[in-house]
Structures are given as C-alpha cells and as structure tokens.
Amino acid sequence: MLSLTLAYRLYLTRTLTFTRT
C-alpha cells in the first residue's frame, strides 16, 4: 500500500506543477 501512497503523492505533485505552469 505504500507504493499506492507514493504514486498518489507523485501524481498530485505532477498535477500541481502542471496547473502552476
């Protein structure tokens, strides 16, 4: 389940970066 949390966090960061750009 740790992998899922990590993937979710990475996805969130990516989405945030994309929205910021």
Short mmCIF file of C-alpha atoms in Angstrom, two decimals, residues 3-20:
data_model
loop_
_atom_site.label_atom_id
_atom_site.label_comp_id
_atom_site.label_asym_id
_atom_site.label_seq_id
_atom_site.Cartn_x
_atom_site.Cartn_y
_atom_site.Cartn_z
CA SER A 3 3.50 2.21 -3.33
CA LEU A 4 -0.04 3.49 -3.81
CA THR A 5 0.54 6.42 -1.46
CA LEU A 6 3.79 7.26 -3.18
CA ALA A 7 2.20 7.10 -6.62
CA TYR A 8 -0.69 9.26 -5.43
CA ARG A 9 1.68 11.82 -3.99
CA LEU A 10 3.71 11.87 -7.20
CA TYR A 11 0.56 12.28 -9.27
CA LEU A 12 -0.60 15.12 -7.05
CA THR A 13 2.75 16.88 -7.33
CA ARG A 14 2.71 16.46 -11.10
CA THR A 15 -0.80 17.82 -11.37
CA LEU A 16 0.11 20.74 -9.16
CA THR A 17 3.15 21.51 -11.27
CA PHE A 18 1.14 21.30 -14.47
CA THR A 19 -1.54 23.59 -13.08
CA ARG A 20 1.08 26.04 -11.84
#
